[in-house]
Amino acid sequence: MAVDADSLRMWIDALSDLSAEAIETAIRGFNRECTDYPTPAAVRRFAGPTDEQRATAAWRVVRREVARCGAYCRIEFDDPIIHAAIRAIGGWVALCNTQHDEMPWREKAFVSHYQSICHSGIGQFSPLTGLTLDNQPLTKIATGLLPHAAVQRLVQHENESVHHGLLSSIHCSAQGVPGT
């Protein structure tokens, strides 16, 4: 059965926030469980959690690690979107120093930023540095979340930013202007 351009655009739009792996998993799950013709909504049900569900699950892991590691830790979650969302709400140290009664507000901000980063793919995803020396080993944290499609966009955006910064420095050096 041929797919027309409008149908293809609809499918792409409906599934654009999913990684290729999530789409493949969803289609396999749909084919295994269903007998009717697939719709984007039906396929999405097999694709795993929504961005909001991911953000909520990520927040649970973050809260656990705040209690376990605290501000004196260099930390790397296997979901780099967490790093970008934590930076967006003030950073690791500020989060670790948040009073208990302020945590619901931090959660709300984290979930909102996490979802925005999933959508935009823009943020800084490098590991989080606490109140410690840079040579302290990273504490690596497994979240249990599958990679999100935004992770590739995050990597691409950060690489472009680094590349742009290097080009600016080279240009300034060539012009005799002190680098930034």
Tab-separated table of N, CA and C in Angstrom:
chain	number	residue	atom	x	y	z
A	1	MET	N	0.841	-1.176	0.000
A	1	MET	CA	0.000	0.000	0.000
A	1	MET	C	0.889	1.242	0.000
A	2	ALA	N	0.674	2.138	-0.948
A	2	ALA	CA	1.462	3.366	-1.064
A	2	ALA	C	0.969	4.399	-0.046
A	3	VAL	N	1.906	5.195	0.443
A	3	VAL	CA	1.580	6.248	1.404
A	3	VAL	C	1.720	7.587	0.696
A	4	ASP	N	0.658	8.426	0.754
A	4	ASP	CA	0.743	9.728	0.097
A	4	ASP	C	1.533	10.710	0.967
A	5	ALA	N	1.918	11.832	0.391
A	5	ALA	CA	2.778	12.815	1.064
A	5	ALA	C	2.134	13.371	2.331
A	6	ASP	N	0.843	13.634	2.298
A	6	ASP	CA	0.169	14.173	3.484
A	6	ASP	C	0.170	13.167	4.635
A	7	SER	N	-0.075	11.910	4.318
A	7	SER	CA	-0.049	10.872	5.357
A	7	SER	C	1.350	10.725	5.934
A	8	LEU	N	2.343	10.772	5.083
A	8	LEU	CA	3.724	10.658	5.547
A	8	LEU	C	4.080	11.822	6.470
A	9	ARG	N	3.683	13.054	6.079
A	9	ARG	CA	3.937	14.216	6.943
A	9	ARG	C	3.248	14.062	8.293
A	10	MET	N	2.024	13.543	8.289
A	10	MET	CA	1.290	13.341	9.535
A	10	MET	C	2.044	12.367	10.435
A	11	TRP	N	2.522	11.257	9.866
A	11	TRP	CA	3.266	10.265	10.648
A	11	TRP	C	4.555	10.868	11.201
A	12	ILE	N	5.275	11.589	10.363
A	12	ILE	CA	6.533	12.208	10.805
A	12	ILE	C	6.266	13.194	11.929
A	13	ASP	N	5.252	14.032	11.769
A	13	ASP	CA	4.915	15.011	12.804
A	13	ASP	C	4.494	14.325	14.101
A	14	ALA	N	3.702	13.283	13.992
A	14	ALA	CA	3.184	12.598	15.181
A	14	ALA	C	4.260	11.836	15.944
A	15	LEU	N	5.309	11.407	15.257
A	15	LEU	CA	6.336	10.581	15.902
A	15	LEU	C	7.697	11.272	15.981
A	16	SER	N	7.770	12.558	15.645
A	16	SER	CA	9.061	13.248	15.532
A	16	SER	C	9.834	13.355	16.842
A	17	ASP	N	9.149	13.283	17.959
A	17	ASP	CA	9.849	13.385	19.246
A	17	ASP	C	10.424	12.047	19.707
A	18	LEU	N	10.170	10.988	18.963
A	18	LEU	CA	10.660	9.662	19.344
A	18	LEU	C	11.970	9.346	18.634
A	19	SER	N	12.824	8.618	19.309
A	19	SER	CA	14.064	8.160	18.679
A	19	SER	C	13.728	7.057	17.679
A	20	ALA	N	14.670	6.802	16.779
A	20	ALA	CA	14.476	5.726	15.799
A	20	ALA	C	14.276	4.393	16.511
A	21	GLU	N	15.032	4.189	17.601
A	21	GLU	CA	14.904	2.946	18.363
A	21	GLU	C	13.512	2.818	18.980
A	22	ALA	N	12.980	3.928	19.499
A	22	ALA	CA	11.648	3.894	20.109
A	22	ALA	C	10.581	3.592	19.063
A	23	ILE	N	10.738	4.170	17.876
A	23	ILE	CA	9.769	3.910	16.803
A	23	ILE	C	9.835	2.446	16.375
A	24	GLU	N	11.039	1.920	16.216
A	24	GLU	CA	11.183	0.506	15.848
A	24	GLU	C	10.566	-0.403	16.903
A	25	THR	N	10.834	-0.101	18.165
A	25	THR	CA	10.262	-0.885	19.266
A	25	THR	C	8.743	-0.807	19.236
A	26	ALA	N	8.217	0.399	19.005
A	26	ALA	CA	6.766	0.593	18.981
A	26	ALA	C	6.123	-0.181	17.838
A	27	ILE	N	6.722	-0.131	16.675
A	27	ILE	CA	6.152	-0.842	15.525
A	27	ILE	C	6.199	-2.348	15.749
A	28	ARG	N	7.315	-2.847	16.290
A	28	ARG	CA	7.384	-4.285	16.601
A	28	ARG	C	6.309	-4.661	17.622
A	29	GLY	N	6.156	-3.848	18.651
A	29	GLY	CA	5.134	-4.121	19.666
A	29	GLY	C	3.735	-4.085	19.081
A	30	PHE	N	3.469	-3.080	18.234
A	30	PHE	CA	2.163	-2.978	17.591
A	30	PHE	C	1.908	-4.211	16.735
A	31	ASN	N	2.876	-4.591	15.923
A	31	ASN	CA	2.704	-5.759	15.045
A	31	ASN	C	2.488	-7.041	15.839
A	32	ARG	N	3.119	-7.141	16.989
A	32	ARG	CA	2.983	-8.332	17.830
A	32	ARG	C	1.607	-8.392	18.499
A	33	GLU	N	1.061	-7.245	18.877
A	33	GLU	CA	-0.146	-7.211	19.708
A	33	GLU	C	-1.436	-6.872	18.966
A	34	CYS	N	-1.348	-6.224	17.819
A	34	CYS	CA	-2.555	-5.694	17.166
A	34	CYS	C	-2.766	-6.308	15.785
A	35	THR	N	-4.025	-6.318	15.372
A	35	THR	CA	-4.353	-6.853	14.053
A	35	THR	C	-4.909	-5.780	13.124
A	36	ASP	N	-5.271	-4.618	13.651
A	36	ASP	CA	-5.833	-3.566	12.815
A	36	ASP	C	-4.728	-2.724	12.175
A	37	TYR	N	-5.125	-1.814	11.270
A	37	TYR	CA	-4.168	-0.954	10.576
A	37	TYR	C	-3.598	0.060	11.572
A	38	PRO	N	-2.288	0.284	11.561
A	38	PRO	CA	-1.692	1.178	12.555
A	38	PRO	C	-2.033	2.650	12.327
A	39	THR	N	-2.204	3.344	13.417
A	39	THR	CA	-2.322	4.802	13.416
A	39	THR	C	-1.163	5.329	14.259
A	40	PRO	N	-0.796	6.592	14.084
A	40	PRO	CA	0.279	7.127	14.919
A	40	PRO	C	-0.011	6.984	16.416
A	41	ALA	N	-1.243	7.235	16.815
A	41	ALA	CA	-1.596	7.126	18.239
A	41	ALA	C	-1.438	5.693	18.735
A	42	ALA	N	-1.851	4.739	17.925
A	42	ALA	CA	-1.730	3.331	18.328
A	42	ALA	C	-0.263	2.926	18.441
A	43	VAL	N	0.557	3.373	17.511
A	43	VAL	CA	1.987	3.057	17.557
A	43	VAL	C	2.635	3.719	18.772
A	44	ARG	N	2.264	4.977	19.054
A	44	ARG	CA	2.843	5.700	20.196
A	44	ARG	C	2.628	4.954	21.510
A	45	ARG	N	1.508	4.271	21.651
A	45	ARG	CA	1.236	3.544	22.897
A	45	ARG	C	2.294	2.477	23.170
A	46	PHE	N	2.959	2.023	22.134
A	46	PHE	CA	4.002	1.008	22.291
A	46	PHE	C	5.405	1.622	22.337
A	47	ALA	N	5.505	2.931	22.263
A	47	ALA	CA	6.802	3.607	22.141
A	47	ALA	C	7.454	3.942	23.473
A	48	GLY	N	6.768	3.707	24.545
A	48	GLY	CA	7.368	4.052	25.829
A	48	GLY	C	6.775	5.329	26.389
A	49	PRO	N	7.428	5.873	27.388
A	49	PRO	CA	6.848	7.005	28.110
A	49	PRO	C	6.836	8.301	27.296
A	50	THR	N	5.880	9.168	27.629
A	50	THR	CA	5.833	10.507	27.051
A	50	THR	C	6.948	11.345	27.676
A	51	ASP	N	7.168	12.525	27.129
A	51	ASP	CA	8.191	13.412	27.694
A	51	ASP	C	7.869	13.770	29.145
A	52	GLU	N	6.597	13.981	29.444
A	52	GLU	CA	6.216	14.294	30.828
A	52	GLU	C	6.485	13.101	31.750
A	53	GLN	N	6.155	11.907	31.293
A	53	GLN	CA	6.430	10.712	32.097
A	53	GLN	C	7.934	10.513	32.281
A	54	ARG	N	8.705	10.760	31.221
A	54	ARG	CA	10.169	10.671	31.321
A	54	ARG	C	10.690	11.679	32.341
A	55	ALA	N	10.183	12.909	32.263
A	55	ALA	CA	10.638	13.966	33.170
A	55	ALA	C	10.336	13.607	34.615
A	56	THR	N	9.166	13.061	34.862
A	56	THR	CA	8.787	12.664	36.220
A	56	THR	C	9.671	11.523	36.713
A	57	ALA	N	9.933	10.549	35.854
A	57	ALA	CA	10.822	9.439	36.231
A	57	ALA	C	12.240	9.951	36.471
A	58	ALA	N	12.700	10.859	35.625
A	58	ALA	CA	14.039	11.435	35.793
A	58	ALA	C	14.127	12.198	37.111
A	59	TRP	N	13.078	12.939	37.464
A	59	TRP	CA	13.073	13.693	38.717
A	59	TRP	C	13.219	12.758	39.920
A	60	ARG	N	12.558	11.609	39.881
A	60	ARG	CA	12.694	10.653	40.992
A	60	ARG	C	14.153	10.226	41.161
A	61	VAL	N	14.834	9.977	40.044
A	61	VAL	CA	16.252	9.592	40.100
A	61	VAL	C	17.088	10.756	40.626
A	62	VAL	N	16.804	11.960	40.156
A	62	VAL	CA	17.540	13.146	40.613
A	62	VAL	C	17.384	13.323	42.115
A	63	ARG	N	16.167	13.230	42.622
A	63	ARG	CA	15.932	13.380	44.074
A	63	ARG	C	16.706	12.331	44.865
A	64	ARG	N	16.716	11.103	44.371
A	64	ARG	CA	17.461	10.043	45.045
A	64	ARG	C	18.950	10.382	45.106
A	65	GLU	N	19.488	10.883	43.994
A	65	GLU	CA	20.922	11.189	43.937
A	65	GLU	C	21.279	12.446	44.714
A	66	VAL	N	20.372	13.396	44.802
A	66	VAL	CA	20.603	14.572	45.657
A	66	VAL	C	20.783	14.099	47.091
A	67	ALA	N	19.921	13.194	47.532
A	67	ALA	CA	20.010	12.674	48.904
A	67	ALA	C	21.244	11.788	49.086
A	68	ARG	N	21.585	11.009	48.085
A	68	ARG	CA	22.691	10.065	48.199
A	68	ARG	C	24.054	10.737	48.039
A	69	CYS	N	24.203	11.576	47.027
A	69	CYS	CA	25.512	12.154	46.696
A	69	CYS	C	25.718	13.548	47.273
A	70	GLY	N	24.689	14.368	47.194
A	70	GLY	CA	24.816	15.736	47.669
A	70	GLY	C	25.644	16.614	46.748
A	71	ALA	N	25.930	17.809	47.235
A	71	ALA	CA	26.591	18.834	46.425
A	71	ALA	C	28.066	18.556	46.180
A	72	TYR	N	28.674	17.663	46.966
A	72	TYR	CA	30.110	17.396	46.840
A	72	TYR	C	30.392	16.232	45.904
A	73	CYS	N	29.769	16.234	44.768
A	73	CYS	CA	29.866	15.097	43.864
A	73	CYS	C	29.929	15.597	42.426
A	74	ARG	N	30.758	14.968	41.625
A	74	ARG	CA	30.701	15.148	40.172
A	74	ARG	C	29.818	14.016	39.674
A	75	ILE	N	28.770	14.373	38.961
A	75	ILE	CA	27.750	13.370	38.657
A	75	ILE	C	27.425	13.363	37.166
A	76	GLU	N	27.198	12.153	36.654
A	76	GLU	CA	26.837	11.996	35.250
A	76	GLU	C	25.684	11.000	35.148
A	77	PHE	N	24.521	11.520	34.787
A	77	PHE	CA	23.363	10.670	34.540
A	77	PHE	C	23.489	10.102	33.127
A	78	ASP	N	22.960	8.902	32.896
A	78	ASP	CA	23.018	8.342	31.545
A	78	ASP	C	22.027	9.020	30.605
A	79	ASP	N	21.190	9.883	31.131
A	79	ASP	CA	20.275	10.699	30.337
A	79	ASP	C	20.769	12.145	30.410
A	80	PRO	N	21.491	12.626	29.383
A	80	PRO	CA	22.063	13.968	29.448
A	80	PRO	C	21.027	15.087	29.474
A	81	ILE	N	19.786	14.789	29.146
A	81	ILE	CA	18.742	15.807	29.246
A	81	ILE	C	18.597	16.240	30.705
A	82	ILE	N	18.835	15.331	31.627
A	82	ILE	CA	18.790	15.663	33.053
A	82	ILE	C	19.805	16.754	33.363
A	83	HIS	N	21.016	16.652	32.822
A	83	HIS	CA	22.046	17.669	33.075
A	83	HIS	C	21.562	19.042	32.625
A	84	ALA	N	21.014	19.100	31.407
A	84	ALA	CA	20.547	20.375	30.865
A	84	ALA	C	19.392	20.935	31.696
A	85	ALA	N	18.480	20.076	32.130
A	85	ALA	CA	17.342	20.535	32.938
A	85	ALA	C	17.802	21.029	34.306
A	86	ILE	N	18.757	20.340	34.918
A	86	ILE	CA	19.282	20.779	36.220
A	86	ILE	C	19.980	22.123	36.071
A	87	ARG	N	20.765	22.289	35.016
A	87	ARG	CA	21.411	23.591	34.789
A	87	ARG	C	20.363	24.687	34.607
A	88	ALA	N	19.275	24.370	33.916
A	88	ALA	CA	18.224	25.359	33.666
A	88	ALA	C	17.531	25.812	34.951
A	89	ILE	N	17.560	24.992	35.996
A	89	ILE	CA	16.919	25.389	37.258
A	89	ILE	C	17.943	25.851	38.293
A	90	GLY	N	19.161	26.140	37.853
A	90	GLY	CA	20.141	26.721	38.762
A	90	GLY	C	21.393	25.913	38.994
A	91	GLY	N	21.428	24.664	38.558
A	91	GLY	CA	22.624	23.843	38.696
A	91	GLY	C	22.546	22.842	39.830
A	92	TRP	N	23.514	21.940	39.842
A	92	TRP	CA	23.553	20.835	40.793
A	92	TRP	C	23.688	21.318	42.230
A	93	VAL	N	24.613	22.225	42.483
A	93	VAL	CA	24.847	22.691	43.854
A	93	VAL	C	23.605	23.395	44.388
A	94	ALA	N	23.020	24.273	43.585
A	94	ALA	CA	21.804	24.977	44.014
A	94	ALA	C	20.672	23.988	44.294
A	95	LEU	N	20.541	22.979	43.447
A	95	LEU	CA	19.501	21.972	43.662
A	95	LEU	C	19.746	21.218	44.966
A	96	CYS	N	20.994	20.835	45.202
A	96	CYS	CA	21.326	20.098	46.429
A	96	CYS	C	21.100	20.944	47.679
A	97	ASN	N	21.216	22.260	47.555
A	97	ASN	CA	21.032	23.158	48.695
A	97	ASN	C	19.596	23.650	48.850
A	98	THR	N	18.691	23.147	48.041
A	98	THR	CA	17.289	23.551	48.109
A	98	THR	C	16.641	23.015	49.379
A	99	GLN	N	15.903	23.880	50.053
A	99	GLN	CA	15.169	23.482	51.251
A	99	GLN	C	14.036	22.524	50.867
A	100	HIS	N	13.705	21.644	51.790
A	100	HIS	CA	12.693	20.610	51.536
A	100	HIS	C	11.369	21.209	51.051
A	101	ASP	N	10.923	22.296	51.684
A	101	ASP	CA	9.626	22.873	51.308
A	101	ASP	C	9.653	23.564	49.943
A	102	GLU	N	10.839	23.800	49.391
A	102	GLU	CA	10.957	24.402	48.062
A	102	GLU	C	11.052	23.352	46.953
A	103	MET	N	11.245	22.094	47.325
A	103	MET	CA	11.438	21.039	46.321
A	103	MET	C	10.259	20.867	45.363
A	104	PRO	N	9.006	21.004	45.794
A	104	PRO	CA	7.920	20.885	44.808
A	104	PRO	C	8.030	21.918	43.678
A	105	TRP	N	8.524	23.120	44.005
A	105	TRP	CA	8.694	24.150	42.975
A	105	TRP	C	9.847	23.788	42.050
A	106	ARG	N	10.903	23.237	42.636
A	106	ARG	CA	12.036	22.777	41.824
A	106	ARG	C	11.591	21.644	40.901
A	107	GLU	N	10.776	20.741	41.431
A	107	GLU	CA	10.275	19.635	40.607
A	107	GLU	C	9.488	20.166	39.420
A	108	LYS	N	8.591	21.102	39.698
A	108	LYS	CA	7.771	21.670	38.626
A	108	LYS	C	8.658	22.320	37.559
A	109	ALA	N	9.665	23.078	38.001
A	109	ALA	CA	10.579	23.731	37.055
A	109	ALA	C	11.390	22.694	36.281
A	110	PHE	N	11.873	21.670	36.987
A	110	PHE	CA	12.662	20.615	36.338
A	110	PHE	C	11.841	19.925	35.254
A	111	VAL	N	10.626	19.510	35.596
A	111	VAL	CA	9.766	18.803	34.637
A	111	VAL	C	9.495	19.689	33.423
A	112	SER	N	9.217	20.959	33.663
A	112	SER	CA	8.954	21.891	32.568
A	112	SER	C	10.176	22.046	31.664
A	113	HIS	N	11.343	22.259	32.265
A	113	HIS	CA	12.565	22.414	31.471
A	113	HIS	C	12.932	21.116	30.757
A	114	TYR	N	12.775	19.992	31.424
A	114	TYR	CA	13.085	18.698	30.807
A	114	TYR	C	12.246	18.529	29.535
A	115	GLN	N	10.941	18.807	29.644
A	115	GLN	CA	10.064	18.671	28.487
A	115	GLN	C	10.457	19.648	27.380
A	116	SER	N	10.795	20.876	27.747
A	116	SER	CA	11.213	21.867	26.746
A	116	SER	C	12.478	21.424	26.029
A	117	ILE	N	13.420	20.871	26.788
A	117	ILE	CA	14.673	20.407	26.197
A	117	ILE	C	14.413	19.204	25.290
A	118	CYS	N	13.513	18.321	25.693
A	118	CYS	CA	13.134	17.194	24.823
A	118	CYS	C	12.593	17.711	23.497
A	119	HIS	N	11.812	18.777	23.559
A	119	HIS	CA	11.202	19.335	22.352
A	119	HIS	C	12.220	20.092	21.502
A	120	SER	N	13.052	20.922	22.147
A	120	SER	CA	13.972	21.787	21.396
A	120	SER	C	15.296	21.114	21.062
A	121	GLY	N	15.727	20.188	21.933
A	121	GLY	CA	17.036	19.576	21.745
A	121	GLY	C	18.178	20.506	22.079
A	122	ILE	N	17.883	21.599	22.784
A	122	ILE	CA	18.909	22.595	23.085
A	122	ILE	C	19.180	22.623	24.578
A	123	GLY	N	20.435	22.500	24.943
A	123	GLY	CA	20.844	22.553	26.337
A	123	GLY	C	22.286	22.120	26.460
A	124	GLN	N	22.828	22.253	27.650
A	124	GLN	CA	24.197	21.805	27.891
A	124	GLN	C	24.129	20.474	28.620
A	125	PHE	N	24.675	19.437	28.003
A	125	PHE	CA	24.477	18.092	28.543
A	125	PHE	C	25.695	17.509	29.236
A	126	SER	N	26.773	18.258	29.373
A	126	SER	CA	27.971	17.716	30.020
A	126	SER	C	27.688	17.385	31.487
A	127	PRO	N	28.505	16.499	32.083
A	127	PRO	CA	28.267	16.093	33.479
A	127	PRO	C	28.223	17.286	34.431
A	128	LEU	N	27.603	17.076	35.568
A	128	LEU	CA	27.412	18.130	36.565
A	128	LEU	C	28.553	18.116	37.574
A	129	THR	N	29.085	19.285	37.840
A	129	THR	CA	30.182	19.410	38.789
A	129	THR	C	29.649	20.001	40.079
A	130	GLY	N	29.923	19.338	41.160
A	130	GLY	CA	29.521	19.842	42.465
A	130	GLY	C	30.638	20.649	43.092
A	131	LEU	N	30.618	20.752	44.399
A	131	LEU	CA	31.639	21.470	45.165
A	131	LEU	C	32.818	20.543	45.388
A	132	THR	N	33.556	20.278	44.337
A	132	THR	CA	34.632	19.303	44.404
A	132	THR	C	35.710	19.656	43.401
A	133	LEU	N	36.815	18.987	43.499
A	133	LEU	CA	37.894	19.179	42.541
A	133	LEU	C	37.533	18.521	41.217
A	134	ASP	N	38.026	19.097	40.134
A	134	ASP	CA	37.723	18.553	38.807
A	134	ASP	C	38.316	17.172	38.570
A	135	ASN	N	39.331	16.808	39.353
A	135	ASN	CA	39.947	15.496	39.131
A	135	ASN	C	39.247	14.372	39.896
A	136	GLN	N	38.211	14.704	40.654
A	136	GLN	CA	37.441	13.660	41.345
A	136	GLN	C	36.691	12.841	40.298
A	137	PRO	N	36.646	11.526	40.457
A	137	PRO	CA	35.958	10.701	39.457
A	137	PRO	C	34.460	11.015	39.405
A	138	LEU	N	33.906	10.823	38.220
A	138	LEU	CA	32.471	11.013	38.030
A	138	LEU	C	31.702	9.889	38.699
A	139	THR	N	30.592	10.239	39.313
A	139	THR	CA	29.644	9.251	39.802
A	139	THR	C	28.637	9.057	38.679
A	140	LYS	N	28.636	7.881	38.073
A	140	LYS	CA	27.748	7.611	36.939
A	140	LYS	C	26.444	7.013	37.449
A	141	ILE	N	25.338	7.581	36.975
A	141	ILE	CA	24.013	7.195	37.450
A	141	ILE	C	23.180	6.650	36.292
A	142	ALA	N	22.683	5.434	36.449
A	142	ALA	CA	21.772	4.836	35.469
A	142	ALA	C	20.344	5.221	35.837
A	143	THR	N	19.607	5.734	34.856
A	143	THR	CA	18.228	6.157	35.097
A	143	THR	C	17.213	5.091	34.728
A	144	GLY	N	17.591	4.191	33.840
A	144	GLY	CA	16.639	3.203	33.348
A	144	GLY	C	15.797	3.719	32.192
A	145	LEU	N	16.059	4.951	31.739
A	145	LEU	CA	15.314	5.524	30.618
A	145	LEU	C	16.033	5.216	29.306
A	146	LEU	N	15.263	4.914	28.272
A	146	LEU	CA	15.844	4.730	26.943
A	146	LEU	C	16.293	6.087	26.408
A	147	PRO	N	17.283	6.120	25.514
A	147	PRO	CA	17.724	7.400	24.946
A	147	PRO	C	16.581	8.107	24.224
A	148	HIS	N	16.514	9.404	24.385
A	148	HIS	CA	15.484	10.232	23.757
A	148	HIS	C	16.037	10.804	22.454
A	149	ALA	N	15.161	11.054	21.492
A	149	ALA	CA	15.587	11.639	20.214
A	149	ALA	C	16.275	12.981	20.415
A	150	ALA	N	15.918	13.706	21.463
A	150	ALA	CA	16.515	15.020	21.716
A	150	ALA	C	17.989	14.924	22.053
A	151	VAL	N	18.447	13.777	22.541
A	151	VAL	CA	19.853	13.639	22.915
A	151	VAL	C	20.741	13.898	21.702
A	152	GLN	N	20.378	13.374	20.551
A	152	GLN	CA	21.168	13.624	19.345
A	152	GLN	C	21.167	15.107	19.011
A	153	ARG	N	20.016	15.776	19.164
A	153	ARG	CA	19.966	17.216	18.893
A	153	ARG	C	20.808	17.980	19.907
A	154	LEU	N	20.815	17.554	21.177
A	154	LEU	CA	21.649	18.191	22.195
A	154	LEU	C	23.121	18.096	21.818
A	155	VAL	N	23.552	16.916	21.429
A	155	VAL	CA	24.948	16.709	21.054
A	155	VAL	C	25.295	17.597	19.869
A	156	GLN	N	24.436	17.612	18.868
A	156	GLN	CA	24.690	18.407	17.677
A	156	GLN	C	24.757	19.889	18.027
A	157	HIS	N	23.831	20.399	18.852
A	157	HIS	CA	23.817	21.810	19.231
A	157	HIS	C	25.072	22.175	20.015
A	158	GLU	N	25.450	21.335	20.981
A	158	GLU	CA	26.641	21.645	21.775
A	158	GLU	C	27.887	21.610	20.903
A	159	ASN	N	27.987	20.661	19.997
A	159	ASN	CA	29.136	20.616	19.088
A	159	ASN	C	29.190	21.860	18.208
A	160	GLU	N	28.021	22.325	17.739
A	160	GLU	CA	27.982	23.547	16.936
A	160	GLU	C	28.413	24.749	17.767
A	161	SER	N	28.002	24.815	19.030
A	161	SER	CA	28.385	25.917	19.908
A	161	SER	C	29.886	25.925	20.139
A	162	VAL	N	30.457	24.759	20.404
A	162	VAL	CA	31.906	24.657	20.605
A	162	VAL	C	32.624	25.058	19.327
A	163	HIS	N	32.142	24.568	18.186
A	163	HIS	CA	32.748	24.890	16.898
A	163	HIS	C	32.692	26.397	16.655
A	164	HIS	N	31.542	27.024	16.924
A	164	HIS	CA	31.378	28.468	16.744
A	164	HIS	C	32.336	29.229	17.655
A	165	GLY	N	32.480	28.779	18.902
A	165	GLY	CA	33.402	29.417	19.844
A	165	GLY	C	34.841	29.329	19.374
A	166	LEU	N	35.230	28.174	18.839
A	166	LEU	CA	36.586	28.013	18.315
A	166	LEU	C	36.822	28.918	17.117
A	167	LEU	N	35.833	28.990	16.229
A	167	LEU	CA	35.976	29.859	15.064
A	167	LEU	C	36.092	31.319	15.482
A	168	SER	N	35.314	31.739	16.485
A	168	SER	CA	35.394	33.115	16.982
A	168	SER	C	36.765	33.398	17.564
A	169	SER	N	37.302	32.450	18.338
A	169	SER	CA	38.631	32.621	18.925
A	169	SER	C	39.693	32.724	17.844
A	170	ILE	N	39.592	31.879	16.827
A	170	ILE	CA	40.558	31.911	15.727
A	170	ILE	C	40.460	33.242	14.993
A	171	HIS	N	39.230	33.699	14.744
A	171	HIS	CA	39.016	34.966	14.048
A	171	HIS	C	39.586	36.122	14.865
A	172	CYS	N	39.327	36.128	16.183
A	172	CYS	CA	39.843	37.188	17.049
A	172	CYS	C	41.367	37.175	17.064
A	173	SER	N	41.962	35.992	17.123
A	173	SER	CA	43.422	35.875	17.125
A	173	SER	C	44.003	36.398	15.819
A	174	ALA	N	43.347	36.071	14.721
A	174	ALA	CA	43.826	36.520	13.415
A	174	ALA	C	43.724	38.038	13.280
A	175	GLN	N	42.763	38.640	13.976
A	175	GLN	CA	42.566	40.084	13.929
A	175	GLN	C	43.396	40.815	14.980
A	176	GLY	N	44.098	40.058	15.823
A	176	GLY	CA	44.890	40.673	16.883
A	176	GLY	C	44.076	41.065	18.102
A	177	VAL	N	42.852	40.567	18.196
A	177	VAL	CA	41.978	40.857	19.332
A	177	VAL	C	42.129	39.729	20.336
A	178	PRO	N	42.276	40.049	21.628
A	178	PRO	CA	42.377	38.971	22.620
A	178	PRO	C	41.163	38.059	22.540
A	179	GLY	N	41.386	36.756	22.664
A	179	GLY	CA	40.298	35.768	22.608
A	179	GLY	C	39.390	35.862	23.805
A	180	THR	N	38.249	35.229	23.691
A	180	THR	CA	37.283	35.246	24.793
A	180	THR	C	37.462	34.055	25.671
